[in-house]
mmCIF file of C-alpha atoms in Angstrom:
data_model
loop_
_atom_site.group_PDB
_atom_site.id
_atom_site.type_symbol
_atom_site.label_atom_id
_atom_site.label_comp_id
_atom_site.label_asym_id
_atom_site.label_seq_id
_atom_site.Cartn_x
_atom_site.Cartn_y
_atom_site.Cartn_z
ATOM 1 C CA ALA A 1 119.548 94.033 111.145
ATOM 2 C CA GLN A 2 115.927 94.735 110.379
ATOM 3 C CA SER A 3 114.033 92.986 107.601
ATOM 4 C CA VAL A 4 110.518 92.936 106.191
ATOM 5 C CA THR A 5 108.644 90.063 104.599
ATOM 6 C CA GLN A 6 105.541 90.624 102.566
ATOM 7 C CA LEU A 7 104.053 87.193 102.201
ATOM 8 C CA ASP A 8 102.020 87.787 99.051
ATOM 9 C CA SER A 9 103.522 89.208 95.889
ATOM 10 C CA GLN A 10 100.115 89.558 94.242
ATOM 11 C CA VAL A 11 96.605 89.802 95.664
ATOM 12 C CA PRO A 12 93.664 89.878 93.250
ATOM 13 C CA VAL A 13 90.277 90.789 94.690
ATOM 14 C CA PHE A 14 86.889 91.862 93.430
ATOM 15 C CA GLU A 15 85.585 95.360 93.955
ATOM 16 C CA GLU A 16 83.852 95.924 97.324
ATOM 17 C CA ALA A 17 85.477 92.831 98.834
ATOM 18 C CA PRO A 18 87.630 93.094 101.953
ATOM 19 C CA VAL A 19 91.379 92.726 101.637
ATOM 20 C CA GLU A 20 94.314 92.014 103.935
ATOM 21 C CA LEU A 21 97.920 92.494 102.848
ATOM 22 C CA ARG A 22 100.330 90.710 105.134
ATOM 23 C CA CYS A 23 103.590 92.033 106.516
ATOM 24 C CA ASN A 24 106.013 90.531 109.008
ATOM 25 C CA TYR A 25 109.174 92.131 110.238
ATOM 26 C CA SER A 26 112.217 91.221 112.248
ATOM 27 C CA SER A 27 114.277 93.508 114.388
ATOM 28 C CA SER A 28 116.238 93.272 117.587
ATOM 29 C CA VAL A 29 114.994 96.642 118.856
ATOM 30 C CA SER A 30 111.846 98.730 118.906
ATOM 31 C CA VAL A 31 110.712 99.718 115.461
ATOM 32 C CA TYR A 32 108.466 102.104 113.639
ATOM 33 C CA LEU A 33 106.244 100.595 110.962
ATOM 34 C CA PHE A 34 104.861 102.058 107.771
ATOM 35 C CA TRP A 35 102.773 101.208 104.750
ATOM 36 C CA TYR A 36 103.401 103.020 101.492
ATOM 37 C CA VAL A 37 101.410 102.827 98.260
ATOM 38 C CA GLN A 38 102.774 103.239 94.750
ATOM 39 C CA TYR A 39 100.295 103.908 91.969
ATOM 40 C CA PRO A 40 101.473 103.197 88.404
ATOM 41 C CA ASN A 41 104.201 105.604 87.288
ATOM 42 C CA GLN A 42 104.106 107.491 90.562
ATOM 43 C CA GLY A 43 106.226 107.809 93.673
ATOM 44 C CA LEU A 44 105.676 106.311 97.090
ATOM 45 C CA GLN A 45 102.856 107.756 99.167
ATOM 46 C CA LEU A 46 102.614 107.242 102.909
ATOM 47 C CA LEU A 47 99.393 105.381 103.768
ATOM 48 C CA LEU A 48 99.809 105.026 107.519
ATOM 49 C CA LYS A 49 102.350 104.536 110.272
ATOM 50 C CA TYR A 50 102.713 102.973 113.684
ATOM 51 C CA LEU A 51 105.002 104.781 116.084
ATOM 52 C CA SER A 52 103.634 103.873 119.510
ATOM 53 C CA GLY A 53 100.385 103.717 121.463
ATOM 54 C CA SER A 54 97.253 102.147 120.021
ATOM 55 C CA THR A 55 98.059 99.068 117.979
ATOM 56 C CA LEU A 56 95.315 99.826 115.459
ATOM 57 C CA VAL A 57 96.235 102.692 113.186
ATOM 58 C CA LYS A 58 94.080 104.298 110.556
ATOM 59 C CA GLY A 59 95.391 105.813 107.382
ATOM 60 C CA ILE A 60 94.227 107.475 104.229
ATOM 61 C CA ASN A 61 91.740 106.029 101.742
ATOM 62 C CA GLY A 62 90.013 103.861 104.382
ATOM 63 C CA PHE A 63 93.011 101.647 105.106
ATOM 64 C CA GLU A 64 94.016 100.509 108.567
ATOM 65 C CA ALA A 65 96.722 98.302 110.008
ATOM 66 C CA GLU A 66 97.236 96.448 113.243
ATOM 67 C CA PHE A 67 100.573 96.130 114.990
ATOM 68 C CA ASN A 68 101.052 92.787 116.689
ATOM 69 C CA LYS A 69 104.283 92.717 118.642
ATOM 70 C CA SER A 70 104.118 89.055 119.650
ATOM 71 C CA GLN A 71 103.658 87.980 116.035
ATOM 72 C CA THR A 72 105.916 90.734 114.676
ATOM 73 C CA SER A 73 103.263 91.602 112.138
ATOM 74 C CA PHE A 74 101.743 94.751 110.698
ATOM 75 C CA HIS A 75 98.996 93.652 108.347
ATOM 76 C CA LEU A 76 97.121 96.164 106.215
ATOM 77 C CA ARG A 77 93.352 95.899 105.819
ATOM 78 C CA LYS A 78 90.484 97.558 104.048
ATOM 79 C CA PRO A 79 86.880 96.413 104.502
ATOM 80 C CA SER A 80 85.758 97.272 100.970
ATOM 81 C CA VAL A 81 88.152 97.991 98.108
ATOM 82 C CA HIS A 82 87.633 100.109 95.003
ATOM 83 C CA ILE A 83 89.079 99.812 91.518
ATOM 84 C CA SER A 84 91.178 102.873 92.329
ATOM 85 C CA ASP A 85 92.987 100.951 95.093
ATOM 86 C CA THR A 86 94.830 98.953 92.441
ATOM 87 C CA ALA A 87 98.493 99.658 93.191
ATOM 88 C CA GLU A 88 101.657 98.239 94.712
ATOM 89 C CA TYR A 89 101.767 98.328 98.499
ATOM 90 C CA PHE A 90 105.008 98.361 100.455
ATOM 91 C CA CYS A 91 105.500 97.625 104.125
ATOM 92 C CA ALA A 92 108.524 99.286 105.698
ATOM 93 C CA VAL A 93 110.262 99.352 109.053
ATOM 94 C CA SER A 94 112.692 101.771 110.604
ATOM 95 C CA GLU A 95 114.716 101.817 113.786
ATOM 96 C CA TRP A 96 116.396 104.641 115.671
ATOM 97 C CA ASN A 97 118.126 105.971 112.564
ATOM 98 C CA TYR A 98 114.830 106.427 110.646
ATOM 99 C CA LYS A 99 116.260 104.613 107.616
ATOM 100 C CA LEU A 100 113.467 102.666 105.943
ATOM 101 C CA THR A 101 113.807 98.991 105.082
ATOM 102 C CA PHE A 102 111.147 97.914 102.624
ATOM 103 C CA GLY A 103 109.481 94.631 101.815
ATOM 104 C CA LYS A 104 109.298 93.445 98.224
ATOM 105 C CA GLY A 105 105.810 94.812 97.786
ATOM 106 C CA THR A 106 102.358 93.365 97.160
ATOM 107 C CA LEU A 107 100.524 94.144 93.954
ATOM 108 C CA LEU A 108 96.853 94.609 94.771
ATOM 109 C CA THR A 109 94.620 94.243 91.734
ATOM 110 C CA VAL A 110 90.965 95.116 92.180
ATOM 111 C CA ASN A 111 88.727 93.628 89.519
ATOM 112 C CA PRO A 112 85.180 94.763 88.684
ATOM 113 C CA GLU B 1 100.383 120.422 99.820
ATOM 114 C CA PRO B 2 104.196 120.517 99.884
ATOM 115 C CA GLU B 3 105.917 117.772 97.966
ATOM 116 C CA VAL B 4 109.323 116.437 97.058
ATOM 117 C CA THR B 5 110.219 117.224 93.457
ATOM 118 C CA GLN B 6 112.659 115.227 91.371
ATOM 119 C CA THR B 7 114.174 116.026 87.983
ATOM 120 C CA PRO B 8 114.446 114.664 85.411
ATOM 121 C CA SER B 9 111.673 112.073 85.419
ATOM 122 C CA HIS B 10 113.610 109.957 82.904
ATOM 123 C CA GLN B 11 117.309 109.902 82.073
ATOM 124 C CA VAL B 12 119.068 107.749 79.527
ATOM 125 C CA THR B 13 122.837 107.712 79.664
ATOM 126 C CA GLN B 14 125.685 105.768 78.168
ATOM 127 C CA MET B 15 127.736 103.442 80.296
ATOM 128 C CA GLY B 16 130.693 105.239 81.847
ATOM 129 C CA GLN B 17 129.036 108.643 81.780
ATOM 130 C CA GLU B 18 128.336 110.747 84.859
ATOM 131 C CA VAL B 19 124.761 111.592 85.815
ATOM 132 C CA ILE B 20 123.321 113.962 88.378
ATOM 133 C CA LEU B 21 119.857 113.359 89.735
ATOM 134 C CA ARG B 22 118.218 116.348 91.315
ATOM 135 C CA CYS B 23 115.730 116.697 94.134
ATOM 136 C CA VAL B 24 114.036 119.570 95.905
ATOM 137 C CA PRO B 25 112.971 118.323 99.349
ATOM 138 C CA ILE B 26 110.133 119.811 101.371
ATOM 139 C CA SER B 27 111.370 123.138 102.662
ATOM 140 C CA ASN B 28 111.261 122.671 106.441
ATOM 141 C CA HIS B 29 112.580 119.123 106.379
ATOM 142 C CA LEU B 30 115.940 118.285 107.895
ATOM 143 C CA TYR B 31 116.641 114.719 106.803
ATOM 144 C CA PHE B 32 117.206 113.711 103.203
ATOM 145 C CA TYR B 33 117.472 110.305 101.622
ATOM 146 C CA TRP B 34 118.087 108.535 98.353
ATOM 147 C CA TYR B 35 116.580 105.125 97.650
ATOM 148 C CA ARG B 36 116.556 103.080 94.490
ATOM 149 C CA GLN B 37 114.337 100.399 93.029
ATOM 150 C CA ILE B 38 115.697 98.085 90.376
ATOM 151 C CA LEU B 39 112.870 96.839 88.159
ATOM 152 C CA GLY B 40 111.014 94.022 89.877
ATOM 153 C CA GLN B 41 112.945 94.338 93.117
ATOM 154 C CA LYS B 42 112.405 96.004 96.464
ATOM 155 C CA VAL B 43 113.084 99.628 97.279
ATOM 156 C CA GLU B 44 116.628 99.846 98.719
ATOM 157 C CA PHE B 45 118.172 102.481 100.946
ATOM 158 C CA LEU B 46 121.215 104.220 99.511
ATOM 159 C CA VAL B 47 122.106 107.121 101.784
ATOM 160 C CA SER B 48 120.797 109.515 104.406
ATOM 161 C CA PHE B 49 121.962 113.113 104.826
ATOM 162 C CA TYR B 50 121.571 115.400 107.806
ATOM 163 C CA ASN B 51 123.230 118.613 108.878
ATOM 164 C CA ASN B 52 125.200 118.812 105.645
ATOM 165 C CA GLU B 53 126.796 115.432 105.934
ATOM 166 C CA ILE B 54 126.104 111.796 105.258
ATOM 167 C CA SER B 55 124.613 110.191 108.372
ATOM 168 C CA GLU B 56 124.396 106.664 107.010
ATOM 169 C CA LYS B 57 125.048 104.847 103.755
ATOM 170 C CA SER B 58 124.429 101.344 102.487
ATOM 171 C CA GLU B 59 126.873 98.904 100.912
ATOM 172 C CA ILE B 60 125.471 99.923 97.526
ATOM 173 C CA PHE B 61 126.632 103.516 98.036
ATOM 174 C CA ASP B 62 130.241 103.033 97.001
ATOM 175 C CA ASP B 63 132.802 105.519 95.726
ATOM 176 C CA GLN B 64 130.987 106.062 92.424
ATOM 177 C CA PHE B 65 128.117 107.721 94.303
ATOM 178 C CA SER B 66 128.095 111.094 96.030
ATOM 179 C CA VAL B 67 125.457 113.433 97.426
ATOM 180 C CA GLU B 68 125.415 117.139 97.855
ATOM 181 C CA ARG B 69 123.160 119.903 99.069
ATOM 182 C CA PRO B 70 124.733 122.715 97.107
ATOM 183 C CA ASP B 71 122.441 125.638 97.845
ATOM 184 C CA GLY B 72 120.200 124.884 100.810
ATOM 185 C CA SER B 73 117.273 123.780 98.679
ATOM 186 C CA ASN B 74 118.481 121.190 96.168
ATOM 187 C CA PHE B 75 119.737 117.733 97.072
ATOM 188 C CA THR B 76 121.628 115.859 94.380
ATOM 189 C CA LEU B 77 122.848 112.348 93.766
ATOM 190 C CA LYS B 78 125.824 112.006 91.446
ATOM 191 C CA ILE B 79 126.841 108.732 89.870
ATOM 192 C CA ARG B 80 130.343 109.176 88.518
ATOM 193 C CA SER B 81 130.792 106.371 86.025
ATOM 194 C CA THR B 82 127.511 104.645 85.366
ATOM 195 C CA LYS B 83 127.216 100.900 84.896
ATOM 196 C CA LEU B 84 124.454 98.902 83.312
ATOM 197 C CA GLU B 85 123.415 97.663 86.741
ATOM 198 C CA ASP B 86 122.786 101.244 87.894
ATOM 199 C CA SER B 87 119.620 101.236 85.793
ATOM 200 C CA ALA B 88 116.798 101.730 88.282
ATOM 201 C CA MET B 89 114.206 104.122 89.605
ATOM 202 C CA TYR B 90 115.858 106.511 92.050
ATOM 203 C CA PHE B 91 113.712 108.065 94.755
ATOM 204 C CA CYS B 92 114.542 111.091 96.834
ATOM 205 C CA ALA B 93 112.835 111.439 100.213
ATOM 206 C CA SER B 94 112.806 113.945 103.031
ATOM 207 C CA SER B 95 111.467 114.084 106.559
ATOM 208 C CA GLN B 96 111.228 116.520 109.428
ATOM 209 C CA GLY B 97 113.059 114.093 111.655
ATOM 210 C CA GLY B 98 111.871 111.690 114.212
ATOM 211 C CA ALA B 99 109.813 108.702 113.217
ATOM 212 C CA VAL B 100 107.234 110.620 111.259
ATOM 213 C CA GLY B 101 107.819 108.843 107.986
ATOM 214 C CA ALA B 102 109.532 110.173 104.927
ATOM 215 C CA PHE B 103 107.891 111.868 101.964
ATOM 216 C CA PHE B 104 108.995 110.570 98.604
ATOM 217 C CA GLY B 105 109.375 112.198 95.234
ATOM 218 C CA GLN B 106 108.007 110.752 91.999
ATOM 219 C CA GLY B 107 111.343 109.215 91.141
ATOM 220 C CA THR B 108 113.856 109.447 88.303
ATOM 221 C CA ARG B 109 114.027 106.464 86.001
ATOM 222 C CA LEU B 110 117.669 106.026 85.033
ATOM 223 C CA THR B 111 118.483 103.811 82.084
ATOM 224 C CA VAL B 112 122.127 103.044 81.358
ATOM 225 C CA VAL B 113 122.793 101.751 77.854
#
């Protein structure tokens, strides 16, 4: 069965600093990988996805993630964060059935 | 931009009562899902629905739960006899199919008292 581990439950950073949110997954088969963002009192919004091909994927709002098969990781990065990036970020994995398995989430707090 | 719409946004119900959570998926999508998020915990898969039938369900989705697509546009989740532990945010999602990623609604916060 697939599983996702988000290593940090909370990540506080200062505005304009770079950030990396870590995600590791386990699966016995090929997977598709996703990052979703949840702003306060809102639903889940798709940030980016890795399906195949280039291991570096770019998403909305300046975020990118790199798929590393040997390390079974899919870390999310942004070179310079804004106050408005404060939100909960969820890494998710799916297999052939497209059912999403989520990590516990990382709360990113951007401070001025 | 098309979006998944869920109603109501909040629902308070008494233990033992039946609730129906409603969703309008994106119109050309073929796959429909319900997930839930208990406060402070991860988002959990409940059920997937394709071609007018359940394609997969989790251990959580027991006999008290059912889903329906009654009229080709709405997608509902019914909880027959609610328990306190059913209190959670329930998310509906839809996708075109394939590994394109699902689009989620804003969620319905269900509180069972």
